[in-house]
Amino acid sequence: MPLEVKNVEYTYSPNTPNASVALKGVDLTIDEGEFVGIIGHTGSGKSTLVQLLCGLMEPSEGQILIDGVDINNKETPKDIRKKLRLQVGMVFQYPEHQLFEETVLKDICFGPKNLGFNEEEAKKLAKDAMKKVGLPLKYAEESPFDLSGGQKRRVAIAGVLAMKPKYLILDEPTAGLDPQGREEILAQVQQMQKELGITIILVSHSMDDVARFADRIIVMNKGEKYLEGTPREIFAHDEELISLGLGIPQVTQILKRLQKEGWAVRTDIVELDAAKEEILKAWRARKGGNNHA
Amino acid sequence: MIQLENLTHTYSSEQGKNVAVDNISLEIHKGEHLAILGQNGCGKSTLAKHLNALLLPTAGRVIVEGMDTKDESKLWQIRQTVGMVFQNPDNQLVATTVEEDCAFGVENLGLEPKLIRQRVDEALATVGMSEFKEKAPHLLSGGQKQRVAIAGIIAMRPQYIVFDEPTAMLDPHGRSEVIQTMQKLNKEENITIINITHFMEEAVLADRVVVMDKGKIAFMGTPKEVFRQVERLKALHLDVPVVTELAQAIGAETGIDGDILTIEELVVSLCR
Ligand SMILES: Nc1ncnc2c1ncn2[C@@H]1O[C@H](COP(=O)(O)OP(=O)(O)OP(=O)(O)O)[C@@H](O)[C@H]1O
Ligand SMILES: Nc1ncnc2c1ncn2[C@@H]1O[C@H](COP(=O)(O)OP(=O)(O)OP(=O)(O)O)[C@@H](O)[C@H]1O
Ligand SMILES: [Mg+2]
Ligand SMILES: [Mg+2]
């Protein structure tokens, strides 16, 4: 069953002089098993949107449906709404906000325990999750507050992976991770999507990351859904994206520059390997042409 | 100049001792743009916090423009000389409006109110946050907060600014603004920039790149010298810029150099 956002509006501090509309008229459907990327300028409403999806806040207008049920409808029994919400795992934008236990292991165990797993089972899930995020087990008994920025982020991600959610939302999960960590975590998440059928929603400022991993991209602008489509479709709108404070993947930039220099290359390519082939093909053609001349 | 002389920092906790910075000696020259790379937990932030006496060495010394950071009487002057922008803007914003927040540090410099005002206005304009002047910082999104934090430091006009992953939460436009700001401060105001980053594309812009591993300096050099060492970087959980990776992938057939660092360089080489 999909995750649906129906005509949602969200206003912070409504009915006060500080009222600020963060989302308006947002409609979306995220299908089960999909890997969706959300991009948008800072302040465009991405974090607000995903906090509504996980039931942390209620929309001012409109509905959020998980498996067809409105998670904010008070007429639906409370335990059913809670159960639905527990299917949605969320890695927040700032991992410090999520950490609170005395040790890394306890912190990661918190979610699974909340789901009803016993101490032993929770520990096992937690240790598996630590491996998945590349966090050595020697950190298990450390205080999460004594870790480096990137290590804290790995703890926060592990805490959510350990719950094996059906829908996994990651709000800027790779910010602050070293290149290898970034790669590993995104690959891990993609594997969960491919092998376990988990639905992934990735909020990111990295055009390269969403281009590589997402099946579909949603572009937010000033609280509204501006565009949606496959990475190739979206990144064809290069000038528009730049005017929205966004950009295009680096390999796409390179192809566009070459095209401007008169190279016969396609510019709707977003992956490195495909770009390599495209450039070599054009290079051979140019070289061949020169030889005949 | 900032001199690190056999700098060591050991964190002690119930779990035991953790040597986060291990006997590092390094000179940071005035006016240079230095980038520091290294995997998560290798000691970058710990080292950075020594540059303005937020942390003190557990062994060795740090000398900022001739002042030993252990000398308490110099603390104020050291903090004025070296400004710091952190990973997470939430911990840096304190006042009730953006403008007040940005003025917070400058107000302590004993300047005329008119000059304070001017510096704050300029700094907010530099980071593109002028229109948010009256807003409460906690109402801003992550990226917006970070820009305000940077403005607060810029307004103090320190001789050195240490950026600890300043662009980690910014959108592409915000990131390029901050990078351009960094370059401008370095080139036009001659402010020394120390940029700790996980973005290889940012390190390319530095004069010198220091690569850290397990509390030590693994190697350093100009961006070209450093990014030529692909295998070594990968072994340390790092990478090369996407352009460099692409240039290397097509290098064998096209004969272009493997030490290309920017899109412009790549295009020029290919069109030659
Ligand atoms: N707690 C809050 N109270 C009032 N306004 C808020 C609050 N949180 C966010 N906002 C405002 O709502 C809008 C959307 O913010 P949101 O955090 O959803 O953006 P975002 O797209 O996640 O940005 P970023 O890329 O910087 O994380 C922004 O204009 C922001 O200033
Ligand atoms: N307050 C603290 N108490 C104890 N140990 C700490 C503390 N802060 C950091 N450490 C440890 O010191 C080491 C270096 O941490 P540091 O924050 O300097 O790394 P970093 O290179 O900045 O990493 P990142 O890229 O993740 O930000 C890590 O092993 C970390 O766990
Ligand atoms: Mg956000
Ligand atoms: Mg750090």
XYZ file of C-alpha atoms and ligand atoms in Angstrom:
629
model
C 0.000 0.000 0.000
C 1.242 3.474 -0.765
C 1.979 6.441 1.414
C -0.257 9.281 0.389
C -0.158 13.006 0.986
C -3.464 14.626 0.109
C -3.722 18.350 -0.378
C -1.588 19.023 2.670
C -0.927 22.397 4.169
C 1.199 23.125 7.211
C 1.510 26.382 9.109
C 3.945 26.861 11.989
C 2.597 28.942 14.910
C -0.843 29.388 13.332
C -2.985 32.343 14.442
C -0.001 34.279 15.757
C 1.965 37.168 14.268
C 4.737 34.628 13.622
C 2.561 32.296 11.572
C 4.562 30.843 8.730
C 3.184 28.649 5.989
C 5.704 25.870 5.356
C 3.642 23.667 3.027
C 0.692 24.344 0.780
C -1.395 22.158 -1.501
C 1.002 19.234 -1.497
C -0.248 16.057 -3.159
C 1.903 12.992 -3.525
C 1.828 9.253 -3.628
C 4.813 7.133 -2.729
C 4.419 3.551 -3.819
C 5.471 0.570 -1.773
C 9.039 -0.451 -2.542
C 9.945 2.811 -4.270
C 13.122 4.804 -3.656
C 12.094 8.436 -3.726
C 14.462 11.392 -3.516
C 13.254 14.765 -2.252
C 15.261 17.846 -3.172
C 14.552 21.533 -2.644
C 16.179 24.750 -1.511
C 16.818 25.254 2.156
C 13.531 26.203 3.802
C 11.446 24.674 0.998
C 9.560 22.429 3.427
C 11.295 19.064 3.038
C 11.785 18.403 6.739
C 8.274 19.629 7.503
C 6.876 17.232 4.897
C 8.725 14.188 6.188
C 7.809 14.973 9.787
C 4.175 14.898 8.718
C 4.753 11.567 6.969
C 6.052 9.959 10.124
C 3.218 11.353 12.204
C 5.370 13.602 14.338
C 3.236 16.596 13.434
C -0.302 16.880 12.085
C -1.100 18.744 8.877
C -3.040 22.001 9.295
C -5.120 20.933 6.299
C -5.351 17.750 4.266
C -4.472 14.159 5.090
C -1.595 11.745 5.406
C -2.567 8.174 4.592
C -0.469 5.149 5.435
C -1.750 1.923 3.918
C -4.934 3.780 3.115
C -5.634 4.936 6.687
C -5.606 8.587 7.767
C -3.041 8.527 10.580
C -4.434 11.696 12.130
C -8.120 10.807 12.094
C -9.198 10.657 15.720
C -12.027 8.296 14.811
C -9.519 5.598 13.950
C -8.618 3.638 17.104
C -5.448 4.933 18.735
C -3.609 1.609 18.696
C -4.150 1.241 14.961
C -2.770 4.718 14.328
C 0.204 4.003 16.563
C 0.904 0.748 14.746
C 0.870 2.497 11.393
C 3.233 5.158 12.625
C 5.643 2.587 13.961
C 6.025 1.257 10.422
C 7.642 4.522 9.477
C 11.254 4.898 10.560
C 12.771 8.345 10.470
C 16.368 9.494 10.617
C 16.181 13.171 11.539
C 18.258 15.899 9.964
C 20.320 16.496 13.102
C 21.344 13.219 14.726
C 22.083 14.830 18.091
C 18.342 15.324 18.513
C 17.785 11.620 18.335
C 20.469 10.433 20.756
C 19.753 10.377 24.454
C 20.811 7.098 26.091
C 24.004 6.603 28.102
C 25.579 4.172 25.688
C 25.551 3.696 21.941
C 24.118 0.181 22.260
C 21.273 1.265 24.547
C 20.488 4.061 22.179
C 20.196 1.766 19.185
C 18.183 -0.783 21.235
C 15.581 1.798 22.165
C 13.553 1.462 18.964
C 13.440 -2.334 18.796
C 12.481 -2.501 22.487
C 9.714 -0.038 21.839
C 8.454 -2.441 19.188
C 8.286 -5.201 21.820
C 11.564 -7.063 21.292
C 13.206 -8.359 24.450
C 16.649 -7.272 25.656
C 18.527 -10.063 23.864
C 16.711 -9.677 20.563
C 17.066 -5.904 20.682
C 20.800 -6.178 21.270
C 21.180 -8.513 18.357
C 19.250 -6.184 16.055
C 21.311 -3.267 17.344
C 24.633 -4.975 16.708
C 23.555 -5.978 13.206
C 22.601 -2.379 12.552
C 25.980 -1.139 13.824
C 27.668 -3.353 11.253
C 25.397 -2.052 8.517
C 26.387 1.556 9.178
C 30.091 0.791 9.557
C 30.295 1.521 13.270
C 32.862 -0.729 14.982
C 31.401 -2.723 17.901
C 34.027 -1.238 20.206
C 31.844 1.877 20.379
C 28.866 -0.089 21.819
C 29.539 0.920 25.416
C 30.683 4.488 24.673
C 28.478 7.465 25.401
C 26.941 8.667 22.140
C 27.753 12.223 23.168
C 31.488 11.491 23.141
C 31.504 10.568 19.467
C 32.535 12.592 16.436
C 29.847 14.180 14.258
C 29.919 11.428 11.666
C 29.916 8.682 14.286
C 26.825 10.192 15.971
C 25.060 10.185 12.640
C 25.862 6.513 12.175
C 24.367 5.756 15.602
C 21.192 7.626 14.696
C 20.863 5.741 11.406
C 21.576 2.399 13.095
C 18.814 3.109 15.639
C 16.282 3.377 12.858
C 17.623 0.492 10.715
C 17.405 -1.774 13.765
C 13.624 -1.310 13.753
C 13.371 -2.691 10.201
C 10.687 -0.189 9.267
C 8.446 -0.727 6.276
C 8.905 2.892 5.240
C 12.291 4.457 5.879
C 12.678 8.217 5.764
C 16.153 9.712 5.842
C 16.483 13.482 6.202
C 19.976 14.417 4.984
C 21.468 11.166 6.280
C 24.857 11.584 4.666
C 25.596 15.127 5.779
C 28.813 14.939 7.771
C 29.751 11.448 6.650
C 33.112 10.767 5.030
C 32.959 9.719 1.348
C 33.162 6.020 2.107
C 30.527 6.248 4.842
C 28.263 8.123 2.488
C 28.648 5.485 -0.171
C 28.201 2.586 2.251
C 25.088 3.950 3.886
C 23.349 4.770 0.632
C 24.281 1.365 -0.774
C 22.968 -0.234 2.426
C 19.704 1.624 2.153
C 19.372 0.671 -1.495
C 19.981 -2.951 -0.607
C 17.177 -2.788 1.966
C 14.908 -1.466 -0.758
C 15.902 -4.116 -3.307
C 16.049 -7.127 -1.000
C 13.461 -6.385 1.672
C 11.148 -4.208 -0.395
C 11.413 -1.339 2.080
C 10.161 1.993 0.772
C 12.869 4.649 0.956
C 12.394 8.404 1.104
C 15.682 10.262 0.911
C 15.881 14.004 1.524
C 19.178 15.306 0.209
C 21.068 18.356 -0.957
C 23.356 16.145 -3.023
C 22.136 16.074 -6.603
C 24.691 13.337 -7.287
C 23.293 11.086 -4.570
C 19.634 11.390 -5.486
C 20.501 11.002 -9.170
C 22.277 7.748 -8.477
C 19.931 6.149 -6.000
C 16.386 7.416 -6.453
C 13.860 5.879 -8.846
C 11.868 9.089 -8.707
C 12.633 12.612 -7.552
C 10.297 15.160 -6.020
C 11.367 18.792 -6.215
C 10.010 21.117 -3.522
C 9.976 24.878 -3.914
C 8.665 27.393 -1.381
C 6.418 24.867 0.310
C 4.967 23.455 -2.889
C 5.656 20.406 -4.986
C 7.281 21.861 -8.074
C 8.266 18.873 -10.200
C 8.384 15.116 -10.030
C 9.914 12.547 -12.321
C 12.804 10.170 -12.933
C 16.315 11.531 -12.331
C 16.845 11.928 -16.073
C 13.603 13.831 -16.478
C 14.260 16.082 -13.522
C 17.867 16.946 -14.297
C 16.952 17.897 -17.857
C 15.506 21.039 -16.250
C 18.945 22.374 -15.430
C 18.313 26.097 -15.697
C 15.088 25.851 -13.745
C 16.761 23.861 -10.995
C 19.576 26.369 -10.715
C 17.069 29.192 -10.416
C 15.468 27.243 -7.538
C 18.775 27.184 -5.634
C 19.485 23.622 -6.748
C 21.764 22.172 -9.386
C 22.458 19.141 -11.524
C 24.810 16.195 -10.971
C 28.456 16.865 -11.760
C 28.636 14.417 -14.661
C 25.615 16.099 -16.218
C 27.361 19.457 -15.841
C 30.384 18.094 -17.660
C 28.280 16.783 -20.549
C 26.461 20.102 -20.844
C 29.779 21.952 -21.013
C 31.072 19.622 -23.716
C 27.887 20.054 -25.694
C 28.417 23.809 -25.516
C 31.863 23.246 -27.041
C 30.193 21.519 -29.956
C 30.502 17.902 -28.844
C 27.735 15.567 -29.955
C 26.911 14.174 -26.513
C 23.649 13.407 -24.785
C 23.101 15.505 -21.686
C 20.399 13.490 -19.935
C 22.969 11.250 -18.278
C 23.378 11.246 -14.516
C 25.733 8.325 -13.764
C 29.522 8.281 -14.048
C 29.842 5.068 -16.063
C 27.270 6.133 -18.610
C 28.956 9.548 -18.891
C 32.303 7.895 -19.472
C 30.911 5.821 -22.345
C 29.146 8.817 -23.845
C 32.293 10.972 -23.772
C 34.461 8.210 -25.228
C 31.954 7.602 -28.002
C 31.982 11.280 -28.938
C 35.754 11.423 -28.605
C 36.224 8.521 -31.015
C 33.827 10.092 -33.492
C 35.715 13.412 -33.320
C 39.047 11.697 -33.709
C 37.787 9.637 -36.627
C 36.420 12.806 -38.228
C 39.744 14.591 -37.828
C 41.638 11.708 -39.394
C 39.527 11.875 -42.514
C 39.927 15.605 -42.767
C 50.866 32.147 11.950
C 49.386 29.340 14.007
C 51.903 26.746 15.168
C 50.983 23.303 16.400
C 53.955 21.839 18.210
C 53.649 18.142 18.978
C 49.967 18.666 19.655
C 48.320 15.741 21.418
C 44.814 15.515 22.788
C 43.683 12.537 24.810
C 40.059 12.219 25.911
C 39.675 10.298 29.151
C 36.457 8.562 30.094
C 35.328 5.504 32.063
C 35.986 3.417 28.963
C 39.607 4.469 29.045
C 41.767 6.855 27.069
C 41.292 7.906 23.490
C 44.139 9.701 21.757
C 42.167 11.820 19.290
C 45.087 13.984 18.121
C 48.426 12.265 18.208
C 51.586 14.356 18.219
C 50.824 16.657 15.297
C 53.175 19.439 14.269
C 51.932 21.872 11.645
C 52.292 25.531 10.728
C 49.273 27.360 9.356
C 50.474 30.409 7.459
C 48.768 33.722 7.464
C 46.673 34.261 4.356
C 46.602 30.651 3.277
C 43.553 28.583 2.478
C 43.991 25.204 4.069
C 41.649 22.226 3.741
C 41.611 19.336 6.192
C 40.276 15.945 5.088
C 39.931 12.698 6.968
C 37.484 9.940 7.822
C 34.875 10.221 10.570
C 36.480 10.209 13.988
C 40.050 10.846 12.790
C 40.424 13.943 14.972
C 39.651 16.908 12.706
C 37.195 18.656 15.015
C 39.355 17.965 18.029
C 42.302 19.585 16.273
C 40.133 22.516 15.153
C 38.946 23.246 18.667
C 42.564 23.782 19.707
C 42.999 26.632 17.263
C 40.993 29.033 19.412
C 41.490 27.431 22.799
C 38.104 25.701 23.004
C 40.234 22.698 23.888
C 43.716 22.779 25.376
C 46.463 20.317 24.463
C 46.973 17.418 26.839
C 50.563 17.465 25.519
C 52.423 19.839 23.199
C 51.537 23.450 22.424
C 49.454 25.626 20.142
C 50.764 29.120 19.425
C 48.392 31.609 17.787
C 50.184 34.713 16.509
C 52.738 34.276 19.241
C 50.169 33.570 21.970
C 50.210 30.217 23.738
C 46.597 28.966 23.993
C 47.343 27.801 27.527
C 47.903 31.403 28.596
C 44.536 32.329 30.128
C 45.254 36.046 30.000
C 45.338 35.800 26.184
C 42.110 33.846 25.816
C 40.011 36.815 24.757
C 42.559 37.941 22.208
C 42.944 34.430 20.811
C 39.190 34.044 20.349
C 39.140 37.379 18.540
C 41.959 36.271 16.259
C 40.484 32.885 15.360
C 36.765 32.515 14.643
C 35.002 29.188 14.370
C 31.996 27.977 12.406
C 30.710 24.540 13.410
C 28.954 21.550 11.835
C 25.653 22.112 13.564
C 24.277 25.651 13.526
C 21.759 24.916 16.279
C 24.449 25.035 18.917
C 25.723 28.373 17.671
C 22.621 30.527 17.580
C 21.704 32.185 20.865
C 19.733 35.421 20.401
C 16.056 36.050 19.690
C 16.483 37.574 16.247
C 18.831 36.850 13.377
C 20.257 40.354 13.543
C 20.968 40.197 17.284
C 22.512 36.831 16.818
C 24.834 38.107 14.185
C 25.734 41.095 16.381
C 26.404 38.962 19.453
C 30.126 38.578 18.925
C 30.782 42.011 17.423
C 29.136 43.772 20.333
C 31.867 42.498 22.567
C 34.567 44.132 20.464
C 33.864 47.593 21.870
C 33.032 49.197 18.522
C 30.760 52.181 17.929
C 27.103 51.175 17.502
C 27.114 52.565 13.959
C 30.059 50.397 12.982
C 28.487 47.342 14.620
C 25.337 47.935 12.609
C 27.313 48.290 9.391
C 29.294 45.108 9.971
C 26.183 43.123 10.818
C 24.371 44.393 7.730
C 27.308 43.563 5.497
C 27.767 40.119 6.956
C 24.091 39.246 6.567
C 24.151 40.491 2.995
C 27.244 38.396 2.266
C 25.430 35.217 3.273
C 22.153 36.298 1.661
C 20.132 36.527 4.864
C 19.349 40.259 5.025
C 15.628 39.753 4.539
C 15.496 37.455 7.579
C 16.994 40.072 9.940
C 13.979 40.253 12.203
C 13.184 36.532 12.229
C 13.820 34.280 15.205
C 16.756 31.942 14.483
C 14.934 28.868 15.776
C 12.290 29.400 13.121
C 14.776 29.052 10.299
C 15.518 25.893 8.395
C 18.856 24.135 8.839
C 20.584 25.774 5.928
C 19.368 29.234 6.837
C 20.654 28.852 10.394
C 24.084 27.919 9.154
C 24.321 31.043 7.051
C 23.480 33.189 10.073
C 26.168 31.464 12.125
C 28.713 32.220 9.418
C 27.597 35.849 9.279
C 28.141 36.165 13.038
C 31.760 35.145 12.643
C 32.413 37.174 9.508
C 31.132 40.289 11.295
C 33.947 39.968 13.836
C 36.588 40.111 11.092
C 38.944 37.617 12.662
C 42.335 36.946 11.020
C 41.617 33.227 10.862
C 38.346 31.417 10.386
C 38.045 27.714 11.021
C 35.090 26.176 9.211
C 34.117 22.745 10.543
C 31.976 21.304 7.721
C 30.133 24.572 7.161
C 28.272 23.424 4.059
C 27.152 19.997 5.243
C 23.521 21.159 5.542
C 23.282 23.644 2.695
C 21.536 23.376 -0.652
C 23.721 23.685 -3.773
C 23.134 27.425 -4.021
C 23.834 28.006 -0.324
C 26.935 25.869 -0.568
C 28.352 27.783 -3.495
C 27.561 31.061 -1.722
C 29.451 29.964 1.350
C 32.374 28.713 -0.722
C 32.468 31.955 -2.663
C 32.302 33.859 0.613
C 35.182 31.805 1.924
C 37.233 32.527 -1.215
C 36.385 36.208 -1.088
C 37.355 36.515 2.570
C 40.609 34.775 1.771
C 41.522 36.666 -1.415
C 40.151 40.115 -0.662
C 40.372 40.404 3.121
C 43.407 38.170 3.441
C 41.669 36.137 6.133
C 43.256 32.730 6.638
C 40.753 29.958 5.949
C 40.919 26.520 7.493
C 38.148 24.392 5.976
C 37.371 20.959 7.369
C 35.274 19.170 4.810
C 34.050 15.860 3.453
C 33.547 17.404 0.009
C 36.538 16.765 -2.193
C 35.323 19.496 -4.574
C 35.820 22.032 -1.776
C 39.307 20.838 -0.947
C 40.311 21.451 -4.570
C 39.966 25.197 -3.939
C 42.514 25.235 -1.124
C 46.194 26.169 -1.433
C 47.142 23.186 0.691
C 45.337 20.004 1.697
C 46.092 18.135 4.910
C 44.898 14.532 5.062
C 44.467 13.151 8.580
C 44.190 9.576 9.766
C 43.849 8.230 13.308
C 44.938 11.467 14.962
C 47.974 11.976 12.732
C 48.727 13.753 9.479
C 48.827 11.003 6.854
C 50.080 13.273 4.066
C 49.654 16.761 2.685
C 50.334 18.874 -0.369
C 48.692 20.972 -3.041
C 45.327 19.680 -4.245
C 47.016 18.264 -7.361
C 49.604 16.408 -5.301
C 46.999 15.024 -2.944
C 44.302 13.986 -5.420
C 46.776 12.152 -7.621
C 47.008 9.558 -4.831
C 43.692 7.855 -5.472
C 44.489 4.500 -3.862
C 45.907 6.101 -0.757
C 42.861 8.330 -0.378
C 40.444 5.439 -0.845
C 42.271 3.409 1.772
C 41.606 6.292 4.185
C 37.849 6.270 3.355
C 38.240 9.357 1.190
C 37.780 9.926 -2.512
C 38.729 12.192 -5.407
C 36.422 14.769 -7.032
C 33.924 13.300 -9.517
C 35.652 15.178 -12.357
C 38.986 13.617 -11.438
C 37.432 10.174 -11.322
C 35.913 10.701 -14.746
C 39.184 12.101 -16.165
C 41.005 9.036 -14.889
C 38.364 6.700 -16.309
C 38.769 8.147 -19.808
C 42.466 8.910 -19.452
C 43.841 5.681 -20.909
C 42.074 6.138 -24.212
C 42.109 9.924 -24.589
C 45.535 10.521 -23.108
C 44.331 13.370 -20.867
C 46.020 13.913 -17.504
C 44.831 12.078 -14.429
C 45.319 15.080 -12.161
C 42.465 17.150 -13.522
C 40.514 18.767 -10.701
C 37.850 20.975 -12.233
C 35.249 20.801 -14.992
C 36.976 23.637 -16.843
C 40.293 21.781 -16.839
C 38.620 18.647 -18.139
C 36.810 20.433 -20.947
C 39.951 22.310 -21.987
C 42.008 19.103 -22.044
C 39.420 17.220 -24.054
C 39.036 19.998 -26.607
C 42.750 20.367 -27.176
N 9.703 25.137 14.259
C 9.441 26.052 13.311
N 8.695 27.138 13.586
C 8.407 28.049 12.624
N 8.823 27.964 11.353
C 9.562 26.904 11.015
C 9.922 25.894 11.973
N 10.678 24.956 11.353
C 10.780 25.371 10.080
N 10.128 26.531 9.876
C 10.004 27.276 8.589
O 9.306 26.465 7.683
C 9.902 26.506 6.391
C 10.263 25.084 5.949
O 11.279 24.565 6.812
P 11.866 23.097 6.664
O 12.722 22.850 7.847
O 10.758 22.144 6.401
O 12.763 23.272 5.346
P 13.788 22.264 4.656
O 13.383 22.164 3.233
O 13.884 21.007 5.430
O 15.163 23.098 4.734
P 16.700 22.588 4.904
O 17.125 22.147 3.557
O 17.435 23.824 5.288
O 16.728 21.531 5.933
C 11.105 27.435 6.498
O 10.761 28.705 5.992
C 11.385 27.533 7.968
O 11.863 28.827 8.285
N 33.891 14.891 23.917
C 34.523 13.749 23.648
N 34.842 12.865 24.610
C 35.470 11.698 24.334
N 35.861 11.318 23.097
C 35.582 12.156 22.084
C 34.909 13.415 22.290
N 34.763 14.026 21.095
C 35.330 13.211 20.178
N 35.822 12.080 20.762
C 36.513 10.981 20.080
O 37.717 11.516 19.527
C 37.948 11.019 18.215
C 38.068 12.178 17.249
O 36.826 12.866 17.180
P 36.634 14.176 16.298
O 35.298 14.738 16.620
O 37.804 15.059 16.447
O 36.623 13.538 14.824
P 36.376 14.198 13.396
O 37.566 13.901 12.567
O 35.971 15.612 13.542
O 35.164 13.322 12.839
P 33.874 13.708 11.932
O 34.324 13.679 10.506
O 32.925 12.590 12.179
O 33.370 15.030 12.379
C 36.810 10.051 17.920
O 37.250 8.740 18.164
C 35.716 10.424 18.905
O 34.958 9.293 19.272
Mg 15.430 20.132 6.498
Mg 34.164 16.646 13.155
